[in-house]
PDB file of C-alpha atoms in Angstrom:
ATOM      1  CA  SER A   1      87.258 132.213  79.991  1.00 73.00           C
ATOM      2  CA  PHE A   2      85.460 130.089  81.968  1.00 79.00           C
ATOM      3  CA  ILE A   3      87.018 126.866  80.937  1.00 80.00           C
ATOM      4  CA  ILE A   4      89.808 125.428  83.206  1.00 77.00           C
ATOM      5  CA  GLU A   5      91.666 122.500  82.325  1.00 75.00           C
ATOM      6  CA  GLU A   6      91.939 119.554  84.945  1.00 73.00           C
ATOM      7  CA  ARG A   7      94.340 116.752  84.114  1.00 71.00           C
ATOM      8  CA  SER A   8      93.447 114.151  86.845  1.00 70.00           C
ATOM      9  CA  PHE A   9      90.386 111.732  86.603  1.00 70.00           C
ATOM     10  CA  MET A  10      89.613 111.856  90.518  1.00 67.00           C
ATOM     11  CA  PRO A  11      86.839 114.656  90.311  1.00 66.00           C
ATOM     12  CA  CYS A  12      85.527 113.147  86.838  1.00 67.00           C
ATOM     13  CA  GLU A  13      84.736 110.089  88.370  1.00 68.00           C
ATOM     14  CA  ASP A  14      84.008 110.183  92.000  1.00 77.00           C
ATOM     15  CA  LEU A  15      86.808 107.299  92.589  1.00 85.00           C
ATOM     16  CA  LEU A  16      87.524 105.406  95.729  1.00 89.00           C
ATOM     17  CA  TYR A  17      90.466 105.470  97.826  1.00 90.00           C
ATOM     18  CA  GLY A  18      93.301 103.151  96.338  1.00 92.00           C
ATOM     19  CA  ARG A  19      93.985 101.258  99.472  1.00 94.00           C
ATOM     20  CA  MET A  20      91.746  98.459 100.089  1.00 95.00           C
ATOM     21  CA  SER A  21      91.421  95.566 102.314  1.00 95.00           C
ATOM     22  CA  PHE A  22      88.896  92.555 102.731  1.00 95.00           C
ATOM     23  CA  LYS A  23      87.449  90.502 105.410  1.00 95.00           C
ATOM     24  CA  GLY A  24      89.589  91.446 107.922  1.00 94.00           C
ATOM     25  CA  PHE A  25      92.913  91.026 106.236  1.00 94.00           C
ATOM     26  CA  ASN A  26      94.132  94.813 107.510  1.00 93.00           C
ATOM     27  CA  PRO A  27      91.772  96.184 109.816  1.00 94.00           C
ATOM     28  CA  GLU A  28      93.772  99.473 109.823  1.00 93.00           C
ATOM     29  CA  ILE A  29      93.074  99.724 106.287  1.00 94.00           C
ATOM     30  CA  GLU A  30      89.499  98.709 106.475  1.00 94.00           C
ATOM     31  CA  LYS A  31      89.171 101.508 109.174  1.00 93.00           C
ATOM     32  CA  LEU A  32      90.557 104.096 106.207  1.00 92.00           C
ATOM     33  CA  MET A  33      88.270 102.883 103.776  1.00 91.00           C
ATOM     34  CA  ILE A  34      85.598 103.658 105.737  1.00 90.00           C
ATOM     35  CA  GLN A  35      86.861 107.071 106.624  1.00 88.00           C
ATOM     36  CA  MET A  36      88.229 108.263 103.035  1.00 83.00           C
ATOM     37  CA  ASN A  37      85.148 107.257 101.040  1.00 77.00           C
ATOM     38  CA  SER A  38      82.573 108.623 103.241  1.00 77.00           C
ATOM     39  CA  ARG A  39      84.591 111.822 102.990  1.00 72.00           C
ATOM     40  CA  SER A  40      84.200 111.984  99.429  1.00 63.00           C
ATOM     41  CA  LYS A  41      80.377 111.362  99.481  1.00 58.00           C
ATOM     42  CA  GLU A  42      79.919 113.835 102.113  1.00 54.00           C
ATOM     43  CA  GLU A  43      77.852 111.140 104.382  1.00 46.00           C
ATOM     44  CA  GLU A  44      77.728 111.383 107.921  1.00 45.00           C
ATOM     45  CA  ILE A  45      80.071 109.140 109.755  1.00 47.00           C
ATOM     46  CA  GLU A  46      78.727 107.644 112.549  1.00 50.00           C
ATOM     47  CA  VAL A  47      80.275 109.214 115.855  1.00 50.00           C
ATOM     48  CA  ASP A  48      81.420 106.651 118.351  1.00 51.00           C
ATOM     49  CA  ASP A  49      79.936 108.644 121.534  1.00 49.00           C
ATOM     50  CA  LYS A  50      81.098 105.855 123.948  1.00 53.00           C
ATOM     51  CA  MET A  51      84.545 104.653 122.984  1.00 61.00           C
ATOM     52  CA  GLU A  52      85.754 101.542 124.246  1.00 65.00           C
ATOM     53  CA  ALA A  53      87.372 102.511 127.869  1.00 66.00           C
ATOM     54  CA  ASP A  54      90.485 100.508 129.327  1.00 75.00           C
ATOM     55  CA  VAL A  55      89.383 101.865 132.372  1.00 78.00           C
ATOM     56  CA  SER A  56      85.962 102.159 133.624  1.00 83.00           C
ATOM     57  CA  ASP A  57      84.485 105.512 134.610  1.00 85.00           C
ATOM     58  CA  GLU A  58      84.094 104.409 138.246  1.00 85.00           C
ATOM     59  CA  GLU A  59      87.508 103.531 138.454  1.00 86.00           C
ATOM     60  CA  MET A  60      88.886 106.919 136.599  1.00 88.00           C
ATOM     61  CA  ALA A  61      86.823 108.664 139.588  1.00 88.00           C
ATOM     62  CA  ARG A  62      88.233 106.831 142.430  1.00 87.00           C
ATOM     63  CA  ARG A  63      91.484 107.380 141.028  1.00 86.00           C
ATOM     64  CA  TYR A  64      91.053 111.283 140.607  1.00 87.00           C
ATOM     65  CA  GLU A  65      89.864 111.190 144.323  1.00 85.00           C
ATOM     66  CA  THR A  66      93.398 109.904 145.377  1.00 85.00           C
ATOM     67  CA  LEU A  67      95.375 111.396 142.690  1.00 85.00           C
ATOM     68  CA  VAL A  68      94.152 115.031 143.585  1.00 86.00           C
ATOM     69  CA  GLY A  69      95.524 114.873 147.131  1.00 83.00           C
ATOM     70  CA  THR A  70      98.787 112.999 145.924  1.00 85.00           C
ATOM     71  CA  ILE A  71      99.416 115.917 143.634  1.00 86.00           C
ATOM     72  CA  GLY A  72      98.586 118.372 146.038  1.00 84.00           C
ATOM     73  CA  LYS A  73     100.754 117.236 148.330  1.00 84.00           C
ATOM     74  CA  LYS A  74     103.851 117.779 146.102  1.00 84.00           C
ATOM     75  CA  PHE A  75     103.123 121.440 146.173  1.00 84.00           C
ATOM     76  CA  LEU A  76     103.067 122.029 149.926  1.00 82.00           C
ATOM     77  CA  ARG A  77     105.860 123.826 151.647  1.00 82.00           C
ATOM     78  CA  LYS A  78     108.102 121.621 153.773  1.00 79.00           C
ATOM     79  CA  ARG A  79     106.389 122.376 157.138  1.00 77.00           C
ATOM     80  CA  ASP A  80     103.132 121.577 156.101  1.00 76.00           C
ATOM     81  CA  GLN A  81     104.342 118.115 154.487  1.00 72.00           C
ATOM     82  CA  ARG A  82     105.787 117.387 158.074  1.00 73.00           C
ATOM     83  CA  VAL A  83     102.381 118.403 159.617  1.00 72.00           C
ATOM     84  CA  LEU A  84     100.818 115.818 157.241  1.00 70.00           C
ATOM     85  CA  GLN A  85     103.263 113.259 157.971  1.00 72.00           C
ATOM     86  CA  GLY A  86     102.338 113.669 161.776  1.00 68.00           C
ATOM     87  CA  GLU A  87      98.565 113.102 160.962  1.00 65.00           C
ATOM     88  CA  ASP A  88      99.405 109.796 159.035  1.00 60.00           C
ATOM     89  CA  GLU A  89     101.251 108.566 161.977  1.00 55.00           C
ATOM     90  CA  ASP A  90      98.674 109.461 165.014  1.00 54.00           C
ATOM     91  CA  GLY A  91      97.486 105.785 164.405  1.00 50.00           C
ATOM     92  CA  ASN A  92     100.678 104.607 165.513  1.00 49.00           C
ATOM     93  CA  SER A  93     101.473 107.179 168.058  1.00 46.00           C
ATOM     94  CA  ASN A  94     100.729 104.694 170.802  1.00 48.00           C
ATOM     95  CA  THR A  95     103.452 102.518 169.998  1.00 45.00           C
ATOM     96  CA  ARG A  96     106.114 105.216 168.807  1.00 46.00           C
ATOM     97  CA  PRO A  97     107.195 108.289 170.750  1.00 48.00           C
ATOM     98  CA  SER A  98     105.792 110.821 168.436  1.00 48.00           C
ATOM     99  CA  LYS A  99     107.981 113.521 167.087  1.00 55.00           C
ATOM    100  CA  LYS A 100     106.963 117.049 167.495  1.00 54.00           C
ATOM    101  CA  ALA A 101     105.648 118.109 163.893  1.00 61.00           C
ATOM    102  CA  LYS A 102     106.774 121.621 164.128  1.00 69.00           C
ATOM    103  CA  LYS A 103     110.050 122.326 165.965  1.00 78.00           C
ATOM    104  CA  LYS A 104     109.699 126.077 167.654  1.00 80.00           C
ATOM    105  CA  PHE A 105     112.614 128.343 167.389  1.00 83.00           C
ATOM    106  CA  LEU A 106     114.672 127.843 170.829  1.00 84.00           C
ATOM    107  CA  LYS A 107     116.076 131.133 171.970  1.00 85.00           C
ATOM    108  CA  PRO A 108     119.724 131.029 172.583  1.00 85.00           C
ATOM    109  CA  GLN A 109     120.394 131.489 175.863  1.00 82.00           C
ATOM    110  CA  ASP A 110     122.719 134.367 177.254  1.00 75.00           C
TER     111      ASP A 110
ATOM    112  CA  GLY B   1      88.389 103.670  71.378  1.00 50.00           C
ATOM    113  CA  GLY B   2      87.318 107.125  72.984  1.00 58.00           C
ATOM    114  CA  GLY B   3      84.234 108.268  74.861  1.00 60.00           C
ATOM    115  CA  GLY B   4      82.877 111.133  76.325  1.00 60.00           C
ATOM    116  CA  GLY B   5      81.156 111.955  79.725  1.00 59.00           C
ATOM    117  CA  GLY B   6      79.236 114.742  81.542  1.00 57.00           C
ATOM    118  CA  GLY B   7      79.758 115.434  85.491  1.00 55.00           C
ATOM    119  CA  GLY B   8      77.407 116.839  87.622  1.00 54.00           C
ATOM    120  CA  GLY B   9      79.180 119.825  88.081  1.00 61.00           C
ATOM    121  CA  GLY B  10      79.366 120.870  84.589  1.00 66.00           C
ATOM    122  CA  ALA B  11      82.611 118.693  84.015  1.00 68.00           C
ATOM    123  CA  TYR B  12      83.497 116.881  80.841  1.00 72.00           C
ATOM    124  CA  TRP B  13      86.136 114.612  80.123  1.00 73.00           C
ATOM    125  CA  VAL B  14      87.286 112.259  77.310  1.00 73.00           C
ATOM    126  CA  ASP B  15      88.191 108.828  78.184  1.00 71.00           C
ATOM    127  CA  SER B  16      90.565 106.938  76.070  1.00 70.00           C
ATOM    128  CA  GLN B  17      92.852 103.955  76.005  1.00 68.00           C
ATOM    129  CA  GLN B  18      95.981 105.138  77.766  1.00 71.00           C
ATOM    130  CA  LYS B  19      98.977 102.860  78.073  1.00 73.00           C
ATOM    131  CA  ARG B  20     101.604 105.175  79.218  1.00 85.00           C
ATOM    132  CA  TYR B  21     100.926 107.090  82.784  1.00 91.00           C
ATOM    133  CA  VAL B  22     101.320 110.842  83.149  1.00 91.00           C
ATOM    134  CA  PRO B  23     102.133 111.962  86.341  1.00 92.00           C
ATOM    135  CA  VAL B  24      99.266 114.182  87.638  1.00 91.00           C
ATOM    136  CA  LYS B  25      99.263 116.276  90.718  1.00 91.00           C
ATOM    137  CA  GLY B  26      96.932 114.553  93.671  1.00 91.00           C
ATOM    138  CA  ASP B  27      96.938 111.193  92.069  1.00 93.00           C
ATOM    139  CA  HIS B  28      97.932 108.116  94.403  1.00 95.00           C
ATOM    140  CA  VAL B  29     100.460 106.134  92.697  1.00 96.00           C
ATOM    141  CA  ILE B  30     102.810 102.980  93.582  1.00 97.00           C
ATOM    142  CA  GLY B  31     106.436 103.814  92.951  1.00 96.00           C
ATOM    143  CA  ILE B  32     109.392 101.236  93.309  1.00 96.00           C
ATOM    144  CA  VAL B  33     112.439 102.745  95.057  1.00 96.00           C
ATOM    145  CA  THR B  34     115.611 102.831  92.424  1.00 96.00           C
ATOM    146  CA  ALA B  35     118.064 105.212  94.610  1.00 96.00           C
ATOM    147  CA  LYS B  36     118.720 106.668  98.019  1.00 94.00           C
ATOM    148  CA  THR B  37     120.972 109.332  97.275  1.00 90.00           C
ATOM    149  CA  GLY B  38     121.315 111.788 100.520  1.00 82.00           C
ATOM    150  CA  ASP B  39     117.733 113.454 101.643  1.00 89.00           C
ATOM    151  CA  VAL B  40     115.971 112.419  98.529  1.00 95.00           C
ATOM    152  CA  PHE B  41     114.545 108.669  97.194  1.00 96.00           C
ATOM    153  CA  LYS B  42     113.983 108.388  93.232  1.00 96.00           C
ATOM    154  CA  LEU B  43     111.027 106.484  92.354  1.00 96.00           C
ATOM    155  CA  ASP B  44     109.765 104.640  89.428  1.00 96.00           C
ATOM    156  CA  VAL B  45     106.225 105.332  88.830  1.00 95.00           C
ATOM    157  CA  GLY B  46     105.955 104.240  85.143  1.00 93.00           C
ATOM    158  CA  GLY B  47     106.254 107.759  83.787  1.00 91.00           C
ATOM    159  CA  SER B  48     108.558 109.122  81.538  1.00 91.00           C
ATOM    160  CA  GLU B  49     110.726 110.563  84.397  1.00 92.00           C
ATOM    161  CA  GLN B  50     111.497 109.307  87.852  1.00 95.00           C
ATOM    162  CA  ALA B  51     109.764 111.046  90.923  1.00 96.00           C
ATOM    163  CA  SER B  52     111.594 112.395  93.616  1.00 97.00           C
ATOM    164  CA  LEU B  53     110.685 111.789  97.237  1.00 97.00           C
ATOM    165  CA  SER B  54     112.033 113.332 100.394  1.00 96.00           C
ATOM    166  CA  TYR B  55     112.574 111.488 103.397  1.00 94.00           C
ATOM    167  CA  LEU B  56     110.745 113.903 105.592  1.00 94.00           C
ATOM    168  CA  ALA B  57     107.673 113.370 103.564  1.00 95.00           C
ATOM    169  CA  PHE B  58     106.694 110.568 106.085  1.00 95.00           C
ATOM    170  CA  GLU B  59     104.519 110.849 109.029  1.00 93.00           C
ATOM    171  CA  GLY B  60     106.725 111.506 112.149  1.00 91.00           C
ATOM    172  CA  ALA B  61     109.769 112.039 110.158  1.00 92.00           C
ATOM    173  CA  THR B  62     112.510 114.086 111.573  1.00 92.00           C
ATOM    174  CA  LYS B  63     116.095 114.506 110.481  1.00 91.00           C
ATOM    175  CA  ARG B  64     117.028 112.460 113.354  1.00 91.00           C
ATOM    176  CA  ASN B  65     114.042 109.811 112.538  1.00 91.00           C
ATOM    177  CA  ARG B  66     114.362 108.800 108.995  1.00 91.00           C
ATOM    178  CA  PRO B  67     111.914 106.658 107.406  1.00 92.00           C
ATOM    179  CA  ASN B  68     113.467 102.760 106.675  1.00 92.00           C
ATOM    180  CA  VAL B  69     113.171 102.915 103.055  1.00 93.00           C
ATOM    181  CA  GLN B  70     115.387 100.890 100.872  1.00 93.00           C
ATOM    182  CA  VAL B  71     115.783 100.478  97.117  1.00 94.00           C
ATOM    183  CA  GLY B  72     113.597  97.955  95.916  1.00 94.00           C
ATOM    184  CA  ASP B  73     110.780  99.025  98.579  1.00 95.00           C
ATOM    185  CA  LEU B  74     107.157  99.607  97.251  1.00 96.00           C
ATOM    186  CA  ILE B  75     105.839 103.191  98.440  1.00 96.00           C
ATOM    187  CA  TYR B  76     101.901 104.328  97.825  1.00 97.00           C
ATOM    188  CA  GLY B  77     102.192 107.906  97.893  1.00 96.00           C
ATOM    189  CA  GLN B  78     100.496 111.182  96.088  1.00 95.00           C
ATOM    190  CA  PHE B  79     101.999 113.703  93.808  1.00 95.00           C
ATOM    191  CA  LEU B  80     102.611 117.040  95.064  1.00 95.00           C
ATOM    192  CA  VAL B  81     104.053 118.393  92.012  1.00 93.00           C
ATOM    193  CA  ALA B  82     103.777 117.032  88.537  1.00 93.00           C
ATOM    194  CA  ASN B  83     103.908 119.361  85.329  1.00 90.00           C
ATOM    195  CA  LYS B  84     105.640 119.033  82.289  1.00 88.00           C
ATOM    196  CA  ASP B  85     108.592 121.415  83.339  1.00 91.00           C
ATOM    197  CA  MET B  86     109.634 120.125  86.402  1.00 93.00           C
ATOM    198  CA  GLU B  87     110.491 116.633  87.897  1.00 94.00           C
ATOM    199  CA  PRO B  88     107.623 115.203  89.641  1.00 96.00           C
ATOM    200  CA  GLU B  89     107.587 115.306  93.423  1.00 96.00           C
ATOM    201  CA  MET B  90     106.048 112.492  95.390  1.00 97.00           C
ATOM    202  CA  VAL B  91     104.758 112.764  99.166  1.00 97.00           C
ATOM    203  CA  CYS B  92     103.495 110.143 101.668  1.00 96.00           C
ATOM    204  CA  ILE B  93     101.716 112.111 103.839  1.00 95.00           C
ATOM    205  CA  ASP B  94      98.452 114.656 103.182  1.00 92.00           C
ATOM    206  CA  SER B  95      97.963 118.431 103.713  1.00 89.00           C
ATOM    207  CA  SER B  96      97.153 117.798 107.458  1.00 89.00           C
ATOM    208  CA  GLY B  97     100.462 115.502 107.966  1.00 88.00           C
ATOM    209  CA  ARG B  98      98.809 112.313 108.136  1.00 91.00           C
ATOM    210  CA  SER B  99     100.105 109.347 106.240  1.00 91.00           C
ATOM    211  CA  SER B 100      96.371 108.794 105.570  1.00 91.00           C
ATOM    212  CA  GLY B 101      97.656 105.115 104.440  1.00 93.00           C
ATOM    213  CA  MET B 102     100.391 106.133 102.419  1.00 95.00           C
ATOM    214  CA  GLY B 103     103.871 104.915 103.020  1.00 95.00           C
ATOM    215  CA  ILE B 104     105.989 101.766 102.482  1.00 95.00           C
ATOM    216  CA  ILE B 105     103.822  98.996 101.374  1.00 94.00           C
ATOM    217  CA  GLY B 106     104.830  95.677 103.520  1.00 84.00           C
ATOM    218  CA  GLN B 107     106.454  92.973 102.577  1.00 82.00           C
ATOM    219  CA  ASP B 108     105.434  90.263 100.505  1.00 89.00           C
ATOM    220  CA  GLY B 109     102.426  90.351  98.322  1.00 93.00           C
ATOM    221  CA  PHE B 110     102.593  90.662  94.428  1.00 95.00           C
ATOM    222  CA  LEU B 111     102.849  93.778  92.438  1.00 95.00           C
ATOM    223  CA  PHE B 112     101.630  93.841  88.419  1.00 95.00           C
ATOM    224  CA  LYS B 113     100.575  96.187  85.813  1.00 94.00           C
ATOM    225  CA  VAL B 114      97.228  96.769  84.316  1.00 93.00           C
ATOM    226  CA  SER B 115      95.420  99.085  81.805  1.00 91.00           C
ATOM    227  CA  LEU B 116      94.788 102.696  83.386  1.00 91.00           C
ATOM    228  CA  GLY B 117      91.161 102.165  82.089  1.00 89.00           C
ATOM    229  CA  LEU B 118      91.225  99.144  84.245  1.00 92.00           C
ATOM    230  CA  ILE B 119      92.169 101.223  87.302  1.00 93.00           C
ATOM    231  CA  ARG B 120      89.780 103.299  86.867  1.00 90.00           C
ATOM    232  CA  LYS B 121      86.904 100.849  86.145  1.00 90.00           C
ATOM    233  CA  LEU B 122      88.004  98.914  89.523  1.00 93.00           C
ATOM    234  CA  LEU B 123      88.373 102.536  91.531  1.00 92.00           C
ATOM    235  CA  ALA B 124      84.627 103.177  90.741  1.00 90.00           C
ATOM    236  CA  PRO B 125      82.134 103.078  93.446  1.00 88.00           C
ATOM    237  CA  LYS B 126      80.432  99.613  93.682  1.00 87.00           C
ATOM    238  CA  CYS B 127      82.774  98.393  91.144  1.00 91.00           C
ATOM    239  CA  GLU B 128      81.570  94.316  90.484  1.00 90.00           C
ATOM    240  CA  ILE B 129      85.000  93.221  90.279  1.00 92.00           C
ATOM    241  CA  ILE B 130      85.926  94.169  93.524  1.00 93.00           C
ATOM    242  CA  GLN B 131      82.514  93.608  95.287  1.00 92.00           C
ATOM    243  CA  GLU B 132      82.907  89.712  93.874  1.00 91.00           C
ATOM    244  CA  LEU B 133      86.731  89.012  94.868  1.00 93.00           C
ATOM    245  CA  SER B 134      85.935  90.758  98.357  1.00 93.00           C
ATOM    246  CA  GLN B 135      83.587  87.631  98.972  1.00 91.00           C
ATOM    247  CA  LEU B 136      86.514  84.976  97.888  1.00 90.00           C
ATOM    248  CA  TYR B 137      88.838  85.201 100.863  1.00 91.00           C
ATOM    249  CA  PRO B 138      90.519  87.923 102.950  1.00 96.00           C
ATOM    250  CA  PHE B 139      93.046  90.154 101.207  1.00 96.00           C
ATOM    251  CA  GLU B 140      94.647  93.686 100.655  1.00 96.00           C
ATOM    252  CA  LEU B 141      94.903  95.501  97.578  1.00 96.00           C
ATOM    253  CA  VAL B 142      96.630  98.482  96.485  1.00 96.00           C
ATOM    254  CA  LEU B 143      95.455 100.196  93.562  1.00 96.00           C
ATOM    255  CA  GLY B 144      97.839 102.936  91.812  1.00 95.00           C
ATOM    256  CA  MET B 145      96.373 105.536  89.268  1.00 94.00           C
ATOM    257  CA  ASN B 146      99.757 104.601  87.397  1.00 94.00           C
ATOM    258  CA  GLY B 147      98.560 101.172  86.332  1.00 94.00           C
ATOM    259  CA  ARG B 148     100.177  99.224  89.093  1.00 95.00           C
ATOM    260  CA  ILE B 149      98.310  97.070  91.639  1.00 96.00           C
ATOM    261  CA  TRP B 150      99.533  95.304  94.569  1.00 97.00           C
ATOM    262  CA  VAL B 151      97.641  92.348  96.384  1.00 96.00           C
ATOM    263  CA  LYS B 152      98.522  90.393  99.200  1.00 96.00           C
ATOM    264  CA  ALA B 153      96.772  87.483 100.529  1.00 95.00           C
ATOM    265  CA  LYS B 154      97.310  84.698 103.141  1.00 95.00           C
ATOM    266  CA  THR B 155      98.938  81.946 100.541  1.00 94.00           C
ATOM    267  CA  VAL B 156     100.858  82.613  97.651  1.00 94.00           C
ATOM    268  CA  GLN B 157      98.022  80.518  95.678  1.00 93.00           C
ATOM    269  CA  GLN B 158      95.455  83.024  96.674  1.00 93.00           C
ATOM    270  CA  THR B 159      97.316  85.642  95.972  1.00 94.00           C
ATOM    271  CA  LEU B 160      97.999  84.396  92.521  1.00 94.00           C
ATOM    272  CA  ILE B 161      94.572  83.292  92.167  1.00 93.00           C
ATOM    273  CA  ILE B 162      93.407  87.065  92.512  1.00 94.00           C
ATOM    274  CA  VAL B 163      96.446  88.507  90.096  1.00 94.00           C
ATOM    275  CA  ASN B 164      95.039  86.354  87.605  1.00 93.00           C
ATOM    276  CA  ILE B 165      91.565  87.434  87.412  1.00 93.00           C
ATOM    277  CA  LEU B 166      92.429  91.180  87.512  1.00 94.00           C
ATOM    278  CA  GLU B 167      94.827  91.009  84.722  1.00 93.00           C
ATOM    279  CA  ALA B 168      92.222  88.605  83.033  1.00 91.00           C
ATOM    280  CA  CYS B 169      89.605  91.599  83.421  1.00 90.00           C
ATOM    281  CA  GLU B 170      91.238  93.342  80.767  1.00 87.00           C
ATOM    282  CA  TYR B 171      89.310  91.087  78.266  1.00 88.00           C
ATOM    283  CA  MET B 172      87.167  88.754  79.979  1.00 86.00           C
ATOM    284  CA  THR B 173      83.271  89.760  79.875  1.00 86.00           C
ATOM    285  CA  ALA B 174      81.401  90.142  83.222  1.00 85.00           C
ATOM    286  CA  GLU B 175      79.957  86.550  82.401  1.00 87.00           C
ATOM    287  CA  GLN B 176      83.217  84.739  82.067  1.00 87.00           C
ATOM    288  CA  ARG B 177      84.279  86.327  85.037  1.00 85.00           C
ATOM    289  CA  LYS B 178      81.249  85.205  87.278  1.00 86.00           C
ATOM    290  CA  GLN B 179      81.830  81.974  86.013  1.00 86.00           C
ATOM    291  CA  ALA B 180      85.603  82.046  86.891  1.00 85.00           C
ATOM    292  CA  LEU B 181      84.805  83.196  90.313  1.00 84.00           C
ATOM    293  CA  ALA B 182      81.890  80.778  90.805  1.00 83.00           C
ATOM    294  CA  LYS B 183      84.617  77.887  90.171  1.00 84.00           C
ATOM    295  CA  LEU B 184      86.833  79.100  92.650  1.00 79.00           C
ATOM    296  CA  SER B 185      84.312  79.860  95.723  1.00 72.00           C
ATOM    297  CA  GLY B 186      83.235  76.144  94.940  1.00 66.00           C
ATOM    298  CA  ASN B 187      86.561  74.947  95.896  1.00 50.00           C
TER     299      ASN B 187
END
């Protein structure tokens, strides 16, 4: 038989979502209202291409530039880290005696 | 009285005045927590039986992170199981695990009952009553398919005005309603 029994009224009358808010009383619910009701009507929801960002794109790029270096340093072997430190201290080498970055292996003297 | 309707997809339904709510799978209702036993809450949904609600059926709930539900709280949820052979079961998450607005309804506000027919009228798209009320002042509304409505506005007076209008909608004509609202907007 092709008759299906349905006990709910929802598919019959295209009812809206039961939680509502007006004039900004509960902004989360108002957002939800738009979402839920357009889902049932199958309207196209406007997609925000540009979401409000806390950090601008430029700042993000600047941070990433330095971030890559910082994280990269973590994965260097200890010897290479000391080399890097040596490079950083080059500016101060006039005032301080520069330490040798790489200690050479000293052969034990017989 | 009764009436029939024909839907677009060949659906037919009989519309009638119904006082007593019967739980239906998928319906969103307002329940009142009556008991908290171990892992399960018992809710009064206005039907012949109480509904059960597991504490895990909330968004982000785990065995360690239990939702803060107390006896007397109001819950907006949907029926997962509802048939004449079993105790009705409610959940506050949808099929993808998101709360979608379901869960504990906040403090304050006012809960009251109306007929099931009025709920369907209020939930109809472009309902005039809702559109007119939304012009009055900011407020929040939850409509349960079980005939329960919860309203919250900024002041107790505003809340009660909305409650009275919604209750009176059962018997007021559209004209009477518009007059009542016009008087209110004038204030």
